[in-house]
Coordinates of C-alpha atoms in Angstrom, one line a residue:
M1 CA 144.3 60.0 118.9
A2 CA 144.2 56.2 120.7
S3 CA 147.7 57.3 122.0
L4 CA 146.5 60.5 123.6
L5 CA 143.4 59.1 125.1
Y6 CA 145.5 56.0 126.6
R7 CA 147.6 58.6 128.4
L8 CA 144.3 60.8 129.3
G9 CA 142.7 57.2 130.7
R10 CA 146.0 56.5 132.7
G11 CA 146.5 59.8 133.9
A12 CA 143.3 60.0 135.3
F13 CA 143.2 56.3 136.9
R14 CA 146.2 57.2 138.5
H15 CA 145.0 60.6 140.2
R16 CA 141.7 60.0 140.2
R17 CA 141.2 62.3 143.5
A18 CA 142.8 65.3 141.5
V19 CA 140.4 64.5 138.4
L20 CA 137.4 64.2 140.8
A21 CA 138.3 67.5 142.7
A22 CA 138.4 69.3 139.2
W23 CA 135.4 67.9 138.8
L24 CA 134.1 68.9 141.8
L25 CA 135.5 72.4 141.1
V26 CA 133.7 73.1 138.0
L27 CA 130.5 72.3 139.5
T28 CA 131.3 74.6 142.4
A29 CA 131.9 77.2 139.3
V30 CA 128.9 76.6 137.9
V31 CA 126.7 76.8 141.4
T32 CA 128.5 80.2 141.8
C33 CA 127.7 81.7 139.0
V34 CA 124.2 80.3 138.9
I35 CA 123.9 82.6 142.3
T36 CA 125.9 85.6 141.0
F37 CA 124.8 85.8 137.8
G38 CA 122.1 84.0 136.5
G39 CA 118.7 84.8 135.4
T40 CA 115.4 83.6 133.6
T41 CA 114.7 81.8 130.6
D42 CA 113.4 83.5 127.7
D43 CA 109.6 81.8 126.3
E44 CA 109.5 84.3 123.4
F45 CA 110.1 82.8 120.1
T46 CA 111.2 84.8 116.8
V47 CA 111.6 84.0 113.5
P48 CA 113.4 87.4 111.9
G49 CA 112.9 87.9 108.1
S50 CA 109.8 85.5 108.0
P51 CA 106.7 87.4 106.6
A52 CA 105.1 86.4 110.4
Q53 CA 107.6 88.2 111.8
T54 CA 107.7 91.6 109.8
A55 CA 104.0 91.3 110.2
M56 CA 103.9 90.9 114.1
D57 CA 107.0 93.7 114.2
T58 CA 105.3 96.1 111.8
L59 CA 101.7 95.5 113.9
K60 CA 103.7 96.6 117.4
K61 CA 105.3 99.4 116.0
E62 CA 101.7 100.8 114.7
L63 CA 98.9 99.2 116.9
P64 CA 100.8 98.2 120.4
S65 CA 97.9 97.2 121.9
A66 CA 96.8 94.9 119.4
A67 CA 100.7 93.4 119.6
G68 CA 100.5 91.9 122.5
T69 CA 99.2 88.8 123.7
S70 CA 95.7 87.9 124.7
A71 CA 93.2 85.7 127.4
Q72 CA 89.8 84.3 126.6
V73 CA 87.1 83.8 129.1
V74 CA 84.1 81.4 128.2
F75 CA 81.4 81.8 129.5
V76 CA 78.3 78.9 130.1
A77 CA 74.7 79.5 131.1
P78 CA 73.2 76.7 133.6
K79 CA 71.4 74.0 132.2
G80 CA 68.3 74.9 130.9
H81 CA 69.0 78.8 130.7
K82 CA 70.3 80.8 128.1
I83 CA 73.4 83.7 127.9
T84 CA 71.2 86.5 127.2
E85 CA 68.9 86.4 129.9
P86 CA 68.9 89.5 131.5
Q87 CA 70.9 88.4 134.8
Y88 CA 73.2 86.3 132.8
A89 CA 74.4 88.8 130.5
K90 CA 74.7 91.6 133.1
A91 CA 76.6 89.4 135.4
V92 CA 79.1 88.9 131.7
S93 CA 78.6 92.7 130.9
A94 CA 79.7 93.3 134.9
T95 CA 83.1 91.0 134.6
M96 CA 84.6 92.1 131.5
A97 CA 84.3 96.1 132.9
K98 CA 86.1 94.0 135.9
A99 CA 88.6 92.3 133.5
D100 CA 89.3 96.1 131.8
K101 CA 90.4 97.7 134.6
A102 CA 92.7 94.4 135.4
P103 CA 96.7 95.0 135.5
Q104 CA 98.3 94.8 132.6
V105 CA 95.1 94.7 129.8
V106 CA 94.8 97.4 127.2
G107 CA 91.1 96.2 126.6
V108 CA 88.2 93.8 126.2
T109 CA 85.3 92.6 123.8
D110 CA 82.2 92.4 125.5
P111 CA 80.6 89.4 124.1
V112 CA 77.0 90.5 124.9
Q113 CA 77.3 93.8 123.0
S114 CA 79.7 92.0 120.3
K115 CA 77.5 89.0 119.9
V116 CA 80.0 86.9 120.5
I117 CA 77.5 84.0 121.6
S118 CA 77.2 80.2 120.7
P119 CA 74.0 79.5 117.8
D120 CA 72.1 77.8 121.0
R121 CA 72.9 80.7 122.9
T122 CA 74.3 79.1 125.9
A123 CA 77.6 79.8 125.8
A124 CA 79.5 83.5 125.0
L125 CA 83.3 84.2 124.2
G126 CA 84.8 87.0 126.2
Q127 CA 88.3 88.4 124.7
V128 CA 90.9 90.3 126.8
R129 CA 94.2 91.9 125.3
Y130 CA 98.0 92.7 126.6
Q131 CA 99.9 95.3 125.1
V132 CA 102.5 92.9 126.2
S133 CA 103.9 89.4 125.4
R134 CA 103.2 86.3 127.1
A135 CA 107.0 87.2 128.6
G136 CA 105.8 90.3 129.4
L137 CA 103.1 89.2 131.9
H138 CA 103.8 90.1 135.5
D139 CA 103.5 86.9 137.6
D140 CA 100.2 88.2 138.9
S141 CA 98.5 89.7 135.7
L142 CA 96.7 86.3 135.2
T143 CA 95.6 85.5 139.0
S144 CA 94.0 89.0 139.1
L145 CA 92.3 88.9 135.7
E146 CA 90.8 84.9 137.3
K147 CA 89.5 86.9 140.0
T148 CA 87.4 89.5 137.9
T149 CA 85.4 86.7 137.1
Q150 CA 83.8 85.9 140.8
P151 CA 80.6 88.1 139.4
A152 CA 79.5 85.5 137.0
K153 CA 79.9 82.8 139.1
D154 CA 77.6 83.6 141.5
A155 CA 75.4 84.6 139.3
G156 CA 75.4 80.6 138.2
L157 CA 77.6 81.2 135.4
T158 CA 80.4 78.2 134.7
V159 CA 83.5 80.1 133.9
E160 CA 86.5 79.4 132.2
V161 CA 89.4 81.9 131.5
G162 CA 92.5 80.4 129.2
G163 CA 94.3 81.1 126.2
S164 CA 97.8 82.7 124.6
A165 CA 98.5 84.4 127.7
Y166 CA 98.6 81.4 129.6
G167 CA 101.1 79.2 127.3
S168 CA 102.7 76.1 127.8
S169 CA 105.8 77.7 129.6
K170 CA 104.6 76.6 133.3
S171 CA 107.5 73.8 134.1
T172 CA 106.6 70.5 134.6
G173 CA 109.9 70.0 136.5
H174 CA 112.4 66.7 135.1
T175 CA 109.9 64.1 135.7
K176 CA 110.5 62.8 132.7
E177 CA 114.1 62.6 132.6
L178 CA 114.2 61.2 136.0
M179 CA 112.0 58.4 135.0
G180 CA 114.4 57.8 132.0
V181 CA 117.4 57.3 134.7
A182 CA 115.4 54.8 136.9
V183 CA 114.5 52.6 133.6
A184 CA 118.1 52.9 132.7
L185 CA 119.3 52.2 136.0
V186 CA 117.1 48.8 135.8
V187 CA 118.6 48.0 131.6
L188 CA 121.9 48.5 132.9
T189 CA 121.7 46.3 135.9
I190 CA 119.9 43.7 133.7
T191 CA 123.1 44.2 131.5
F192 CA 126.0 44.3 133.4
G193 CA 124.5 42.0 136.4
S194 CA 125.5 44.6 138.6
L195 CA 124.1 47.6 140.1
F196 CA 127.4 48.8 141.3
A197 CA 128.5 48.7 137.7
A198 CA 125.2 49.8 136.8
G199 CA 125.3 53.1 138.5
M200 CA 128.9 54.3 136.5
P201 CA 127.0 55.7 133.5
L202 CA 124.5 57.2 135.6
L203 CA 126.4 58.8 137.6
T204 CA 128.7 59.9 135.2
A205 CA 125.9 61.1 132.6
I206 CA 124.1 63.0 135.7
T207 CA 127.3 64.7 136.6
S208 CA 127.6 66.2 132.7
V209 CA 124.0 67.2 132.7
A210 CA 124.0 69.1 136.0
V211 CA 127.1 71.4 135.0
T212 CA 125.0 72.0 131.4
L213 CA 122.1 72.8 132.8
L214 CA 124.0 75.0 135.8
G215 CA 126.2 76.7 133.0
L216 CA 123.0 77.4 131.0
S217 CA 121.3 79.0 134.3
A218 CA 124.4 81.2 134.8
L219 CA 124.6 82.6 131.0
T220 CA 120.5 83.4 131.1
G221 CA 121.9 86.6 133.3
V222 CA 123.6 87.9 130.2
L223 CA 122.6 86.2 127.2
T224 CA 119.6 85.4 126.0
I225 CA 118.6 81.7 127.0
S226 CA 115.3 80.1 125.3
S227 CA 113.3 78.4 127.5
T228 CA 113.4 74.8 125.8
A229 CA 117.9 74.9 125.1
P230 CA 117.4 73.6 129.2
S231 CA 115.2 70.5 128.5
L232 CA 117.2 69.6 125.0
A233 CA 120.5 69.9 127.0
S234 CA 118.8 67.8 129.8
M235 CA 117.6 65.1 127.6
L236 CA 120.4 64.6 125.2
G237 CA 122.8 65.0 128.1
L238 CA 121.5 62.1 129.6
A239 CA 121.4 60.2 126.2
V240 CA 125.0 60.5 125.0
G241 CA 126.5 60.5 128.7
I242 CA 124.7 56.8 129.5
D243 CA 126.0 56.0 126.2
Y244 CA 129.4 57.2 125.6
A245 CA 129.9 55.9 129.6
L246 CA 128.3 52.5 128.4
F247 CA 130.8 51.9 125.2
I248 CA 133.8 52.8 127.5
L249 CA 133.1 50.9 130.8
S250 CA 131.7 47.9 129.0
R251 CA 135.3 47.4 127.5
H252 CA 137.1 47.7 130.5
R253 CA 134.9 44.9 132.2
S254 CA 135.4 42.6 129.2
Q255 CA 139.2 43.4 129.8
L256 CA 139.2 42.8 132.7
A257 CA 137.2 39.0 132.3
T258 CA 140.4 37.9 130.7
G259 CA 142.6 39.2 133.6
M260 CA 144.2 42.4 132.5
D261 CA 145.3 44.3 135.2
T262 CA 143.1 47.2 136.3
E263 CA 145.3 50.6 135.0
E264 CA 146.1 49.2 132.2
S265 CA 142.2 48.1 131.3
A266 CA 141.3 51.6 132.0
A267 CA 143.9 53.3 129.5
R268 CA 143.4 51.1 127.2
A269 CA 139.5 51.1 127.4
T270 CA 139.4 54.8 127.0
A271 CA 141.7 54.6 124.2
T272 CA 140.1 52.3 121.9
A273 CA 136.4 53.1 123.2
G274 CA 137.0 56.3 124.0
S275 CA 138.3 57.0 120.5
A276 CA 134.7 56.3 119.3
V277 CA 133.3 58.2 122.2
V278 CA 135.4 61.3 121.0
F279 CA 134.5 61.0 117.2
A280 CA 131.1 60.3 118.0
G281 CA 130.4 63.4 120.1
L282 CA 132.1 65.1 117.5
T283 CA 130.0 64.3 114.5
V284 CA 126.8 65.5 116.6
I285 CA 127.8 68.5 118.2
I286 CA 128.9 69.5 114.5
A287 CA 125.0 68.4 113.7
L288 CA 123.8 70.8 116.4
C289 CA 126.0 73.5 115.8
G290 CA 124.5 73.3 111.9
L291 CA 121.1 74.8 113.5
A292 CA 122.9 78.3 113.7
V293 CA 123.0 78.3 110.3
V294 CA 119.3 79.1 109.3
R295 CA 119.9 81.9 111.8
I296 CA 116.6 81.9 113.7
P297 CA 117.7 82.7 117.7
F298 CA 115.9 80.4 119.6
L299 CA 117.0 77.4 117.6
T300 CA 120.7 78.7 117.5
V301 CA 120.6 78.8 121.2
M302 CA 118.7 75.2 121.3
G303 CA 121.1 73.8 118.9
L304 CA 124.5 74.8 120.8
G305 CA 123.3 74.2 124.4
G306 CA 122.9 70.8 122.9
A307 CA 125.9 70.9 121.5
G308 CA 127.0 72.3 125.1
A309 CA 125.8 69.3 126.5
V310 CA 127.3 66.5 124.7
L311 CA 130.3 68.4 124.7
I312 CA 130.6 68.0 128.1
A313 CA 129.6 64.2 128.1
V314 CA 133.0 63.6 126.1
G315 CA 134.6 65.6 128.4
V316 CA 133.3 63.3 131.6
S317 CA 133.0 59.9 130.4
T318 CA 137.1 60.2 129.2
T319 CA 138.1 61.6 132.5
L320 CA 135.5 61.4 135.1
L321 CA 135.0 57.9 134.0
P322 CA 138.2 56.2 134.0
A323 CA 139.0 57.9 137.6
L324 CA 135.6 56.1 139.3
M325 CA 137.5 53.2 137.7
G326 CA 140.4 53.8 139.8
F327 CA 137.9 53.6 143.1
A328 CA 135.8 51.1 141.7
G329 CA 139.5 49.2 141.4
E330 CA 138.4 44.9 141.3
R331 CA 134.9 45.8 141.9
L332 CA 134.3 45.5 138.5
R333 CA 136.0 42.6 137.6
P334 CA 132.9 39.9 136.8
R335 CA 133.4 37.1 139.0
P336 CA 134.6 34.5 137.5
G337 CA 131.7 31.9 136.1
S338 CA 129.2 33.9 136.2
R339 CA 127.2 35.7 133.5
A340 CA 129.0 38.8 133.0
A341 CA 132.5 36.9 132.7

């Protein structure tokens, strides 16, 4: 393994432009696939064979109107008033009647008629049922439901809409990952004593994460990819991408500090630290693929997506990183007498 990685590191160092072009070509290819085949992720989580899933499947078959998702409408009377007062009760009933005609709604429960009212009679809870799951709701269905609450608001009631139909599938972007990158940059800069050296593990990690996420996006058009898979893949990709590159780069700079030639140092660092990276990566990949054993679809996709992220991180660390070392050349050599040296 070490001799193979030695040749790989030396070859990537010598042919750095070709290696960089190859990874840029990979990025271009996955972007093209996303544009051509890309779809959307799946927010529906099923556990085949479990009693709960069996019950849900039976309910969907025997009583479809009760098998879908639902929303709740909370009505609160103004301070000093009761929800059962005629003007407020009428507004609540009018709102629920309008909600019954909202898109994809199959039925509602009027809290005034069903007496779903708080003991102090200041609040009431209405139910709205959909025939489809949360993933099957159209983009404007919940917006239309919220618009039906206007009669109650005009009457002076405080109205809030929520429930499982809203779920928690709204994407918050990758803010946390970006914060992690910023913190990692600070820590690496302190560790290496060089902003230039600190940027290399981040660059390789971001490259591996970009390839992974774009690859998952491209697969959504042909496979069912759970919405949690990209999040797990991005977090794992950043973690192992920085970690693996840090192993190899630290060894490279240590060897440069002793006066070793840059090409020989890159090859040896890839052979020695790279061996640890490969075995560590294989261990994580095997563990993540083990999630497929439980035969729960969304866990299987999460595990395989994470394993793909780790595999790409290993590939980037053992090929693209030595190529970047070649571009950096002597700039990675610590200055004599410096803390890094």
